[in-house]
CSV table of C-alpha atoms in Angstrom, one decimal:
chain,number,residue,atom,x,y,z
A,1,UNK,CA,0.0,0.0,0.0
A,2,UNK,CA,1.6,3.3,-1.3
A,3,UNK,CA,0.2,6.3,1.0
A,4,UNK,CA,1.0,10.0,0.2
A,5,UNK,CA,1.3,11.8,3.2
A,6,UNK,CA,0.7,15.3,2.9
A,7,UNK,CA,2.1,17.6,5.4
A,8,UNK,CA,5.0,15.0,6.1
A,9,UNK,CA,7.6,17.9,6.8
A,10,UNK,CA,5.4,18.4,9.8
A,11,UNK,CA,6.0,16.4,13.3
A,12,UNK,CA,3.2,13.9,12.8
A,13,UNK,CA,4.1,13.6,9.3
A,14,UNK,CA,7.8,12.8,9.8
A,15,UNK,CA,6.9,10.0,12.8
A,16,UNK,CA,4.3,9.1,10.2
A,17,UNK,CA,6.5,8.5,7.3
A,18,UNK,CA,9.0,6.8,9.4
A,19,UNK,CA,6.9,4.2,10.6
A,20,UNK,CA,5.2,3.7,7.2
A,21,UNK,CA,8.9,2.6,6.0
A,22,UNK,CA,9.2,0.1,8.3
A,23,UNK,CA,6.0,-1.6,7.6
A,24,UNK,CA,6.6,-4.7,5.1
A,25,UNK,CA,3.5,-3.8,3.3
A,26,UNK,CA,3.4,0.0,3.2
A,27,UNK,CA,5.9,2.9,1.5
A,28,UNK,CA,5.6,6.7,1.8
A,29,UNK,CA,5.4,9.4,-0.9
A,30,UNK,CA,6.1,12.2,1.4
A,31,UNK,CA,4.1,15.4,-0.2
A,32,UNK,CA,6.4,18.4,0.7
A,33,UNK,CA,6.5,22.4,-0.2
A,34,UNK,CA,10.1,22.5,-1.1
A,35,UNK,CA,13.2,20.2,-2.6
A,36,UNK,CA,15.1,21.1,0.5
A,37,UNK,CA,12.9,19.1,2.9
A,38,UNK,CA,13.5,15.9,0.7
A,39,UNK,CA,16.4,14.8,2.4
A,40,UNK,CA,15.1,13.4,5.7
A,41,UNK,CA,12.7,11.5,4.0
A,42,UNK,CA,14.9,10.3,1.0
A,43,UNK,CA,17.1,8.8,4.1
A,44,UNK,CA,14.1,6.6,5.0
A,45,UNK,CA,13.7,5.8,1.6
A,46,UNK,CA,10.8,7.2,0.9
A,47,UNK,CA,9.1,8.9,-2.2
A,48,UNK,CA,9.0,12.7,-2.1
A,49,UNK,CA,6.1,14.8,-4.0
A,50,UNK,CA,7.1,18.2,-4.2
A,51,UNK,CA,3.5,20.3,-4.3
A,52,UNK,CA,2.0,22.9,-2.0
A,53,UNK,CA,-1.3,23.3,-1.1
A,54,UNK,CA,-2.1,26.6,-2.2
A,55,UNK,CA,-1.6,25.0,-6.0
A,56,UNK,CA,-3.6,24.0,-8.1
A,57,UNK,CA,-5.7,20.4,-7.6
A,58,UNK,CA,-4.1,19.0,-10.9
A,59,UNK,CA,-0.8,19.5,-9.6
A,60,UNK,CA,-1.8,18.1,-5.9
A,61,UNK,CA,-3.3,15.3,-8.1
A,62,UNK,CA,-0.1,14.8,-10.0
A,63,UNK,CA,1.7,14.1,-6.5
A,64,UNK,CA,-1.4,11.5,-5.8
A,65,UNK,CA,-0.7,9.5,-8.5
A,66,UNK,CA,-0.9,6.1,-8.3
A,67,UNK,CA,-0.8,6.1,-4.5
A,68,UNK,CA,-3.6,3.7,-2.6
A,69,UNK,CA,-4.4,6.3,0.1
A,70,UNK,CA,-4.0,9.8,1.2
A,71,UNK,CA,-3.4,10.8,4.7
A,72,UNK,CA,-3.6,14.7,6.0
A,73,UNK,CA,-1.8,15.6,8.6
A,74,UNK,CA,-0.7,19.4,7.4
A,75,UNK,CA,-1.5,22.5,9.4
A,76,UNK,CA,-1.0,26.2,9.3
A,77,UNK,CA,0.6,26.2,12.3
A,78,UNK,CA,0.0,28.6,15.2
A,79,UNK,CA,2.6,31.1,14.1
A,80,UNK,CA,0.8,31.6,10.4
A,81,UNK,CA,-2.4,34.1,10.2
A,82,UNK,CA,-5.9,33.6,9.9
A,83,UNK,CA,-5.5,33.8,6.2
A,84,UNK,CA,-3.1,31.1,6.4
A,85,UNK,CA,-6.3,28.8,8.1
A,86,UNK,CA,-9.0,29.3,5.4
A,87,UNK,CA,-6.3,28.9,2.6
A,88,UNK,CA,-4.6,25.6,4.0
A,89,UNK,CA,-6.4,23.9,6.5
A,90,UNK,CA,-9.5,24.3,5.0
A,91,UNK,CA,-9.3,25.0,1.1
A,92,UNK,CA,-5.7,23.3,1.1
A,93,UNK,CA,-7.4,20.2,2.6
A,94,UNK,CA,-10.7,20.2,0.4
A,95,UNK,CA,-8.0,20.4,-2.3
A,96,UNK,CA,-6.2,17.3,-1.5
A,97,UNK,CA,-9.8,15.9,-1.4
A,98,UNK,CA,-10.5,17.2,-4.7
A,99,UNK,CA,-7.4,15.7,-6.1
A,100,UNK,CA,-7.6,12.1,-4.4
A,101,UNK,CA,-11.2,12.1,-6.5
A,102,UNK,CA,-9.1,13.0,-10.0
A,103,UNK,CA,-6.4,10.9,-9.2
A,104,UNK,CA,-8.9,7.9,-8.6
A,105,UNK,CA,-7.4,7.4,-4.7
A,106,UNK,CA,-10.1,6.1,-2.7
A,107,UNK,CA,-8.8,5.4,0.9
A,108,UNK,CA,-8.5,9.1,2.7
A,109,UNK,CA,-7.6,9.5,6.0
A,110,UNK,CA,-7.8,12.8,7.7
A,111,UNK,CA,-6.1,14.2,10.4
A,112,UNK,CA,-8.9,17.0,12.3
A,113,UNK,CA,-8.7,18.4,15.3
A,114,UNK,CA,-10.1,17.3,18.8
A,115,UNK,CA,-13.7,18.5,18.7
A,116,UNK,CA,-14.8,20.1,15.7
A,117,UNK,CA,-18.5,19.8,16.0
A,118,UNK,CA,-20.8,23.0,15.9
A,119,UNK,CA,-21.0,22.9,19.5
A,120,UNK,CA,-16.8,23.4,20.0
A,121,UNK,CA,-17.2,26.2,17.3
A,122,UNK,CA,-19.6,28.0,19.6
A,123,UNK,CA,-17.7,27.4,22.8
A,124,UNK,CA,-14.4,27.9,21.7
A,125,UNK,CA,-12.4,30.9,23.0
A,126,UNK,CA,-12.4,33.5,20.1
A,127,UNK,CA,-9.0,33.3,19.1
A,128,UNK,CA,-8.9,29.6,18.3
A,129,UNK,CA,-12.6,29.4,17.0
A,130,UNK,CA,-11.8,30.6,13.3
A,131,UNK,CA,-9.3,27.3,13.2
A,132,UNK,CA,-12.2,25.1,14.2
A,133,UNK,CA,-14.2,26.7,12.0
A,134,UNK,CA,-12.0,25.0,9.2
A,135,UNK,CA,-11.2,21.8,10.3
A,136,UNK,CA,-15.0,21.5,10.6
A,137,UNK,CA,-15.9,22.5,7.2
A,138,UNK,CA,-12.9,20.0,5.6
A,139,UNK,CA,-14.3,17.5,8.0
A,140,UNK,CA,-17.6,18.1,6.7
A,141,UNK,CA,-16.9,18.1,3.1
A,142,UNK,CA,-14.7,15.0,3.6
A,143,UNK,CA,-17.8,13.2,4.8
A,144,UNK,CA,-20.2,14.4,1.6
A,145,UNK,CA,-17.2,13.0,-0.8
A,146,UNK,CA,-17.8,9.6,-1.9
A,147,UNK,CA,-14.3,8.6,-0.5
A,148,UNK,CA,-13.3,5.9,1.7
A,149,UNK,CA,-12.3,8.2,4.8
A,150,UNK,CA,-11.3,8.0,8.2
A,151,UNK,CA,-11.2,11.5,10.5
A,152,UNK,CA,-8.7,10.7,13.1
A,153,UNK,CA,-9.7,13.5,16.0
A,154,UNK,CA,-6.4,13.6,18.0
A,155,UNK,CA,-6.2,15.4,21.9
A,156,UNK,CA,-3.6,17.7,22.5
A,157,UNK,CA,-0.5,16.8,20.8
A,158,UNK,CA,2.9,16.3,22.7
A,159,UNK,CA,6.2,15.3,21.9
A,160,UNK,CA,6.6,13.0,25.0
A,161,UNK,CA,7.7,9.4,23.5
A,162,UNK,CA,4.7,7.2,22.4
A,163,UNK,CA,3.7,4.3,24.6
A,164,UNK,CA,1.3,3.0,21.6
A,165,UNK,CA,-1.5,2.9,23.9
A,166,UNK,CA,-4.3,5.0,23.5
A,167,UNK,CA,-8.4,5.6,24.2
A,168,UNK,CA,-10.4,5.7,20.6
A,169,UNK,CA,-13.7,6.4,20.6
A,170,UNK,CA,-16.5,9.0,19.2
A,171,UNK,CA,-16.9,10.1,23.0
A,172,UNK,CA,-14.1,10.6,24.8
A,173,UNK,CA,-12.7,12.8,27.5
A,174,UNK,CA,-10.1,16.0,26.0
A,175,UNK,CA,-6.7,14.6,27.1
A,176,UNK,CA,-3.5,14.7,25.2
A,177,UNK,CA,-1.5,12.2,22.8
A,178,UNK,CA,2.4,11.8,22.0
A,179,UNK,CA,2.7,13.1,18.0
A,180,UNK,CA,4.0,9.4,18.0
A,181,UNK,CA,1.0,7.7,18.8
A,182,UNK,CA,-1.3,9.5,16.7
A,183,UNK,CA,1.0,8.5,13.7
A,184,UNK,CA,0.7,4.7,15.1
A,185,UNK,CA,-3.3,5.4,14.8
A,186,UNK,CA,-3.2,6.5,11.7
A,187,UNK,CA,-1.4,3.5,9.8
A,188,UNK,CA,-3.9,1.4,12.2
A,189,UNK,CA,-6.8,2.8,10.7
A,190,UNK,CA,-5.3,2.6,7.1
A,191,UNK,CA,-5.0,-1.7,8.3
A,192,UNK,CA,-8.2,-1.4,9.3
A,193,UNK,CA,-10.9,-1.7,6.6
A,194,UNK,CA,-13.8,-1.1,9.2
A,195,UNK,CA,-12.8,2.7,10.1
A,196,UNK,CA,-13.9,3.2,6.6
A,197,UNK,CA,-17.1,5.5,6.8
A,198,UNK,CA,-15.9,6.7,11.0
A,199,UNK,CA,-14.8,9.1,12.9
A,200,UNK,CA,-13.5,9.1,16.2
A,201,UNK,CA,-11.0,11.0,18.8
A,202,UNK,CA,-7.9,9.8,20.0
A,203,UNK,CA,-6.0,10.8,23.4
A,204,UNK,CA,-3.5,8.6,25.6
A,205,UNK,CA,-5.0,5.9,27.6
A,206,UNK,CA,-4.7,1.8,28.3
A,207,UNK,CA,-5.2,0.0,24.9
A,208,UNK,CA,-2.1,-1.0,22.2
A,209,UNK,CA,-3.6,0.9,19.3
A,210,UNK,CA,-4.0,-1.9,17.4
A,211,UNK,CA,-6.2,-3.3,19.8
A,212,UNK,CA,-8.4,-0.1,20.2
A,213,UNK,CA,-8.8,0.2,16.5
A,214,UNK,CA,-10.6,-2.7,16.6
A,215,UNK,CA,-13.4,-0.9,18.9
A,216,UNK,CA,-14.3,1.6,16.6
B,1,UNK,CA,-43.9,37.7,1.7
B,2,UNK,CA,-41.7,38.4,4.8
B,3,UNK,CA,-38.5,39.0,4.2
B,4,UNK,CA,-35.4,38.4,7.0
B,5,UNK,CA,-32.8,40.4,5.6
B,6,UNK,CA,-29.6,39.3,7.1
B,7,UNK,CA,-26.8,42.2,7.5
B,8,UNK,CA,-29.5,44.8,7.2
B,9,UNK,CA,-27.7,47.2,8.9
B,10,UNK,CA,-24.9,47.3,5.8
B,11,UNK,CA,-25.0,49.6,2.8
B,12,UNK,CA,-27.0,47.0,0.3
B,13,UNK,CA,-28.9,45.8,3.8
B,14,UNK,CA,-30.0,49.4,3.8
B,15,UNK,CA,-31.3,50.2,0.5
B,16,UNK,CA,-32.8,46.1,0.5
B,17,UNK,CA,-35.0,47.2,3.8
B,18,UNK,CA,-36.1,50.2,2.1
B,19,UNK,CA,-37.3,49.1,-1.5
B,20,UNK,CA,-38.3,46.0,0.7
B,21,UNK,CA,-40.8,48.5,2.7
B,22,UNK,CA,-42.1,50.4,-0.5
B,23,UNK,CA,-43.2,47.4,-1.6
B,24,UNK,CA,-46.8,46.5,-1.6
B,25,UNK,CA,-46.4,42.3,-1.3
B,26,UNK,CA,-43.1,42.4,0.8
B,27,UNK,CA,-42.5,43.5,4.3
B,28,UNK,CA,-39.1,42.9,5.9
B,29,UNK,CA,-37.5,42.1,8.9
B,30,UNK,CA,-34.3,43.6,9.5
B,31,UNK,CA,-31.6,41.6,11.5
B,32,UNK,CA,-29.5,43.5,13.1
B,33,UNK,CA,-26.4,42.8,16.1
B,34,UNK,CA,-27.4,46.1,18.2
B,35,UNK,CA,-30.9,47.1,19.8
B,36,UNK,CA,-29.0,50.9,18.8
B,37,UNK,CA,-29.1,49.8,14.9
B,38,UNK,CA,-33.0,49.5,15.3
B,39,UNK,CA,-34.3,53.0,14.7
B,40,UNK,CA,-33.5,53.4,10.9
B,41,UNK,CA,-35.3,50.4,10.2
B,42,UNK,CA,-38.3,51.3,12.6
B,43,UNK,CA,-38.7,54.5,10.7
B,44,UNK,CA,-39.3,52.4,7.5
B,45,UNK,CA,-42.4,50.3,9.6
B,46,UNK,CA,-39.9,47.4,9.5
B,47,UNK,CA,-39.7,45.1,12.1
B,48,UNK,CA,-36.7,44.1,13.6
B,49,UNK,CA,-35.1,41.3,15.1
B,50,UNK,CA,-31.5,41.4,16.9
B,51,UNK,CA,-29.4,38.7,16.3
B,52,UNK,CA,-25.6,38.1,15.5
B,53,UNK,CA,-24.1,35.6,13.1
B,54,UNK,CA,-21.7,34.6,16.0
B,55,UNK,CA,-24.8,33.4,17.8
B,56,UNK,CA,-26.1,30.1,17.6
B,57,UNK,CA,-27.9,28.8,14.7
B,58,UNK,CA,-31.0,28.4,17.3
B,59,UNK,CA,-30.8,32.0,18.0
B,60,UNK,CA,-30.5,33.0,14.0
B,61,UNK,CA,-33.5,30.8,13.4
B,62,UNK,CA,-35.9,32.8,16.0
B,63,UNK,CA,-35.5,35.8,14.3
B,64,UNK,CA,-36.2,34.0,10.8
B,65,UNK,CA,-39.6,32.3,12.6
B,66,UNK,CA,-42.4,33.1,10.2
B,67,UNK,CA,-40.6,34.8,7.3
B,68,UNK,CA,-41.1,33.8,3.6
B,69,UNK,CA,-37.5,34.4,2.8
B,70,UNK,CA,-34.2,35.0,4.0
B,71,UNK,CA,-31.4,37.0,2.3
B,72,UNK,CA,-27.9,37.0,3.1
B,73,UNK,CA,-26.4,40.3,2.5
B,74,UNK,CA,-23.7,40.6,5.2
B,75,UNK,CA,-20.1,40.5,5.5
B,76,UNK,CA,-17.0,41.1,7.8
B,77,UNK,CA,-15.8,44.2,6.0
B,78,UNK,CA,-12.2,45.0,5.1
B,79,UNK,CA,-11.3,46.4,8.3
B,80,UNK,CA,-11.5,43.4,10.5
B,81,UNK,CA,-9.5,40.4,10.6
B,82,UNK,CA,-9.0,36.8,8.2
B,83,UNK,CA,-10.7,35.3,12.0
B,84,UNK,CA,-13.8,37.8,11.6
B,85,UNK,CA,-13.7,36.1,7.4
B,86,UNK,CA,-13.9,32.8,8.8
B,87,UNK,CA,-16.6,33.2,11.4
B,88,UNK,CA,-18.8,35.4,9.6
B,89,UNK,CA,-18.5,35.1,5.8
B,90,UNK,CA,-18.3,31.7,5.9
B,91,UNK,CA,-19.5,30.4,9.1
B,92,UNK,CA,-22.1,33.0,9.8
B,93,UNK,CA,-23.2,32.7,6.0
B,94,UNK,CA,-23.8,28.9,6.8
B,95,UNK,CA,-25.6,29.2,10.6
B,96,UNK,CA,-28.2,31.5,8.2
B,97,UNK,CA,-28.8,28.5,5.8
B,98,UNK,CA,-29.0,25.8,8.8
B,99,UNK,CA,-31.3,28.3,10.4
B,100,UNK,CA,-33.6,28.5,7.8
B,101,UNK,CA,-34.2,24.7,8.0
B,102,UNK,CA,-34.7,24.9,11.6
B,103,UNK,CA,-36.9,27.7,10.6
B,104,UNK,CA,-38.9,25.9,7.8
B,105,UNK,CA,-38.0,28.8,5.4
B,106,UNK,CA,-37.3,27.7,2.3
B,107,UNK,CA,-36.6,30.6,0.1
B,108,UNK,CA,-33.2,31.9,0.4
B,109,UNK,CA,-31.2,34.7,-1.7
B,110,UNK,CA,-27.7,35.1,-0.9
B,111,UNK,CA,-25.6,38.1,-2.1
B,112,UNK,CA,-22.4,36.7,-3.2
B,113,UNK,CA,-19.0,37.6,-4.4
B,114,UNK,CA,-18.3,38.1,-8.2
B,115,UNK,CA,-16.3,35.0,-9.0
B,116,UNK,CA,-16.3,32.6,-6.2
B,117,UNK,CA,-15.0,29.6,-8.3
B,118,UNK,CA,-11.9,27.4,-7.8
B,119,UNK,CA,-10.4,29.1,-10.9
B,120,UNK,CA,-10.8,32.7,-8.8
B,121,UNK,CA,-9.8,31.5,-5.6
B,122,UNK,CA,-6.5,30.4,-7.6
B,123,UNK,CA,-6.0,33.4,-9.6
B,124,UNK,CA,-6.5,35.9,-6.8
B,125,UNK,CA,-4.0,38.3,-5.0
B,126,UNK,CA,-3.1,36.6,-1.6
B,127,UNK,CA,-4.5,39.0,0.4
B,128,UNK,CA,-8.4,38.6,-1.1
B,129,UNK,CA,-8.0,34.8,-1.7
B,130,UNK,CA,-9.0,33.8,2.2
B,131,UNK,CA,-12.0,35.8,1.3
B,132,UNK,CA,-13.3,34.2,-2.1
B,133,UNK,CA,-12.5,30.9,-0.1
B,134,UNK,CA,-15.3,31.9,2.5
B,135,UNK,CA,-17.9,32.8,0.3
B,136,UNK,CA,-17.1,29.9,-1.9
B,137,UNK,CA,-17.5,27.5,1.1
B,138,UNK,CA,-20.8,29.6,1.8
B,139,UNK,CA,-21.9,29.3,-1.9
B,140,UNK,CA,-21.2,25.5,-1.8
B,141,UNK,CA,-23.3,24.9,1.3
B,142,UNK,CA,-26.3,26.5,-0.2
B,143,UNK,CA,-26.1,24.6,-3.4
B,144,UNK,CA,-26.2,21.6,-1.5
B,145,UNK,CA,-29.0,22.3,1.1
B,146,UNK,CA,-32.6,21.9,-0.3
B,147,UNK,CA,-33.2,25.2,0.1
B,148,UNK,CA,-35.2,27.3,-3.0
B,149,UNK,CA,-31.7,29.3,-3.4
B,150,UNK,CA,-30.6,32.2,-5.5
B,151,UNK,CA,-26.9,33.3,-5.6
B,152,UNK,CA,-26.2,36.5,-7.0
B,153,UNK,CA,-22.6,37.6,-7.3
B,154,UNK,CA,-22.6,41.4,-8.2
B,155,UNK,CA,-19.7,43.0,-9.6
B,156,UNK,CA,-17.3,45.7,-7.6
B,157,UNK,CA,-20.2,47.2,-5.1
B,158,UNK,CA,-20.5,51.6,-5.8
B,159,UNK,CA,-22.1,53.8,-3.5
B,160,UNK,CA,-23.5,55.5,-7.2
B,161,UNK,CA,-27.2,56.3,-7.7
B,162,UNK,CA,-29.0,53.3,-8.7
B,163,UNK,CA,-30.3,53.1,-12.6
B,164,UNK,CA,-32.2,50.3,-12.4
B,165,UNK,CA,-30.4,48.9,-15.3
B,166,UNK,CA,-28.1,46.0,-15.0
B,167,UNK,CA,-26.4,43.3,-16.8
B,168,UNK,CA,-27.2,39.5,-15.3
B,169,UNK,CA,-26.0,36.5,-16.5
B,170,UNK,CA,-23.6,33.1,-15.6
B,171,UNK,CA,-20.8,35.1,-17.6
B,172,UNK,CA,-20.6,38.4,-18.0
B,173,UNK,CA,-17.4,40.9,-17.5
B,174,UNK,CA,-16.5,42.2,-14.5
B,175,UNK,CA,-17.7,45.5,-13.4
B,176,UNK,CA,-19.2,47.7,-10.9
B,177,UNK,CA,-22.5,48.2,-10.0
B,178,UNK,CA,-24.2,50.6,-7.7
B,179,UNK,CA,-25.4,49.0,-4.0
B,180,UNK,CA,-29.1,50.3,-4.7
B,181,UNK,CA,-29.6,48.3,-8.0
B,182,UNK,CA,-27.8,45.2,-5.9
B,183,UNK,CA,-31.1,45.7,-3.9
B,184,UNK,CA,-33.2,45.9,-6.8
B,185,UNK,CA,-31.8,42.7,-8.4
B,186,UNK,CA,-32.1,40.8,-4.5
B,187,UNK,CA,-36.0,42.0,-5.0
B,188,UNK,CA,-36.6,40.8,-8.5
B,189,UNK,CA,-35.1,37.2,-7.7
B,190,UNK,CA,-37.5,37.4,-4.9
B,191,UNK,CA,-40.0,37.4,-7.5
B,192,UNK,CA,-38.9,35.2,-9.9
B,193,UNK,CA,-39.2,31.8,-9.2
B,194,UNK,CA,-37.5,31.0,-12.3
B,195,UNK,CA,-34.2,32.0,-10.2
B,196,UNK,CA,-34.6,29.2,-8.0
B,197,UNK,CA,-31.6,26.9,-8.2
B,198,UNK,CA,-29.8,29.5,-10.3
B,199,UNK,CA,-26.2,31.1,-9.7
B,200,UNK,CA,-25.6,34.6,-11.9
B,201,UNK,CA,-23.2,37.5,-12.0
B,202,UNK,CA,-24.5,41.6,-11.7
B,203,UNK,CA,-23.4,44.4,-13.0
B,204,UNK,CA,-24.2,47.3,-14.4
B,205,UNK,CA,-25.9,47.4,-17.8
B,206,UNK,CA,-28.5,48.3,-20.5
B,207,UNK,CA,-31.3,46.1,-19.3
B,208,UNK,CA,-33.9,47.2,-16.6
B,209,UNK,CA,-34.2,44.9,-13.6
B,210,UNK,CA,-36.8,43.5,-14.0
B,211,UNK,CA,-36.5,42.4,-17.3
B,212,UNK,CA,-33.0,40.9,-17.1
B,213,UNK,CA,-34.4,39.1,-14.5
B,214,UNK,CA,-36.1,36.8,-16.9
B,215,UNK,CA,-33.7,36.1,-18.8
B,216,UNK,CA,-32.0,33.9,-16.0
């Protein structure tokens, strides 16, 4: 199974590409913005895509090419603008949706955030309400494509070490998850035929992931 | 017909509430964020019902209780912020159209951008691209509600005396056209049932209003 990963510069997407590398029956195509990010990833001996997602679809399509699934993990990041939110994590990721449609890639999972249900949108503080606002909308448009996707809905993300244990589940309480662990989730769900259609959140807790995949 | 006129208390919203009240089968129902915006409106013999797109949809959907219509003719404005873009052009823009189902209203007009395509969002400078995006995302949500929609997309927005003559069409040139005649066009659509289900541009032109109208 070839997966592109878009946002693998990022610190999801780096654990995620690594771990992809050392599955038997998985390789990366890591989708980056710019040649000089290709070395890490060229090391693992992964592809590398180089496309951005303020292009065009066709070119983000071009990068999905013959790839079996599509996993977004990209972000703005906190130190880019609002503008930076409606033009990547929600129009940059309806794009990569977009282009997994022309480039005939059905399997699409989607890396949200914790909460984004109407009810987070009205309750969140008004500085981190406008990014909700996004991830809700490329949620939402995710869901009305005819794509075989997953929405992984991560807690807080750390950098502690991952202990591949973790609580999944549509209800579950805010908590946080190692950026290592919520890269382990991801290629479980891409294992895992029957998270096809779901989506649930994912925070530290007592389970080996591949044990709580099976739960959802 | 009741009309809730959404953003009444901007420049178009102004002129819409006023032809709205001259009218002798429309009445309107200006929605406004301040009790302190009421008295223009009040003046007209139009009612009034306070509301603010940042409010929940259930709020948004008592003031559209027992109205005929709803058009959307607010925005953000250029002086606030790409967070303000998000939350009310595109989120706000949304609530209204959710609203109206909670509301059973099924007629809904919403005033547009000019080009609000993926071909415009890709072509435009970086600093009005975040906005196309919202009101694309806006656009896209109405289209697939069940809602009797019109879209109108009028051309760059003039603070010139109306002429009641106006171009309309799926492709015309870009242009300008006057806020009053905006209002006109809003109140011809209402009118026209043919313009149910229909996207067109609006500018200024050779054709009274109420002709062009048909053409659609």
């Amino acid at each position: 199974m070839k997966i592109l990963v878009v946002g693998a510069n990022g610190q999801v997407g780096k654990h995620l590409v690594n771990f992809i590398q050392k599955k038997e029956n998985m390789e990366a195509r890591a989708m980056i913005r710019k040649e000089e990010q290709a070395s890490y990833f060229k090391d693992l001996g992964a592809e590398v895509a180089v496309a951005d997602l303020e292009d065009e679809i066709e070119k983000i399509a071009k990068a999905a090419e013959g790839v079996d699934a599509i996993v977004f993990t990209a972000g703005s990041g906190p130190k880019t603008g609002k503008d930076k939110t409606l033009m990547v994590d929600l129009d940059g990721a309806v794009k990569t949706i977009e282009a997994a449609k022309q480039a005939n890639v059905k399997r699409y999972v989607m890396v949200s955030s914790f909460d984004t249900s109407r009810e987070a949108i009205q309750s969140a503080p008004d500085a981190f309400a406008p990014y909700i606002v996004a991830k809700h909308y490329a949620d939402e448009w995710l869901r009305a494509s005819d794509l075989d996707y997953t929405i992984v809905h991560p807690g807080g993300l750390t950098n502690n070490p991952g202990k591949n244990q973790v609580q999944l589940g549509e209800k579950v309480d805010r908590g946080e998850i190692p950026r290592e662990d919520v890269a382990r989730v991801i290629i479980a769900a891409l294992e895992n035929n029957a998270t096809i259609g779901k989506a649930f959140k994912a925070v530290e807790g007592n389970a080996f992931v591949e044990d709580a995949i099976k739960s959802i």
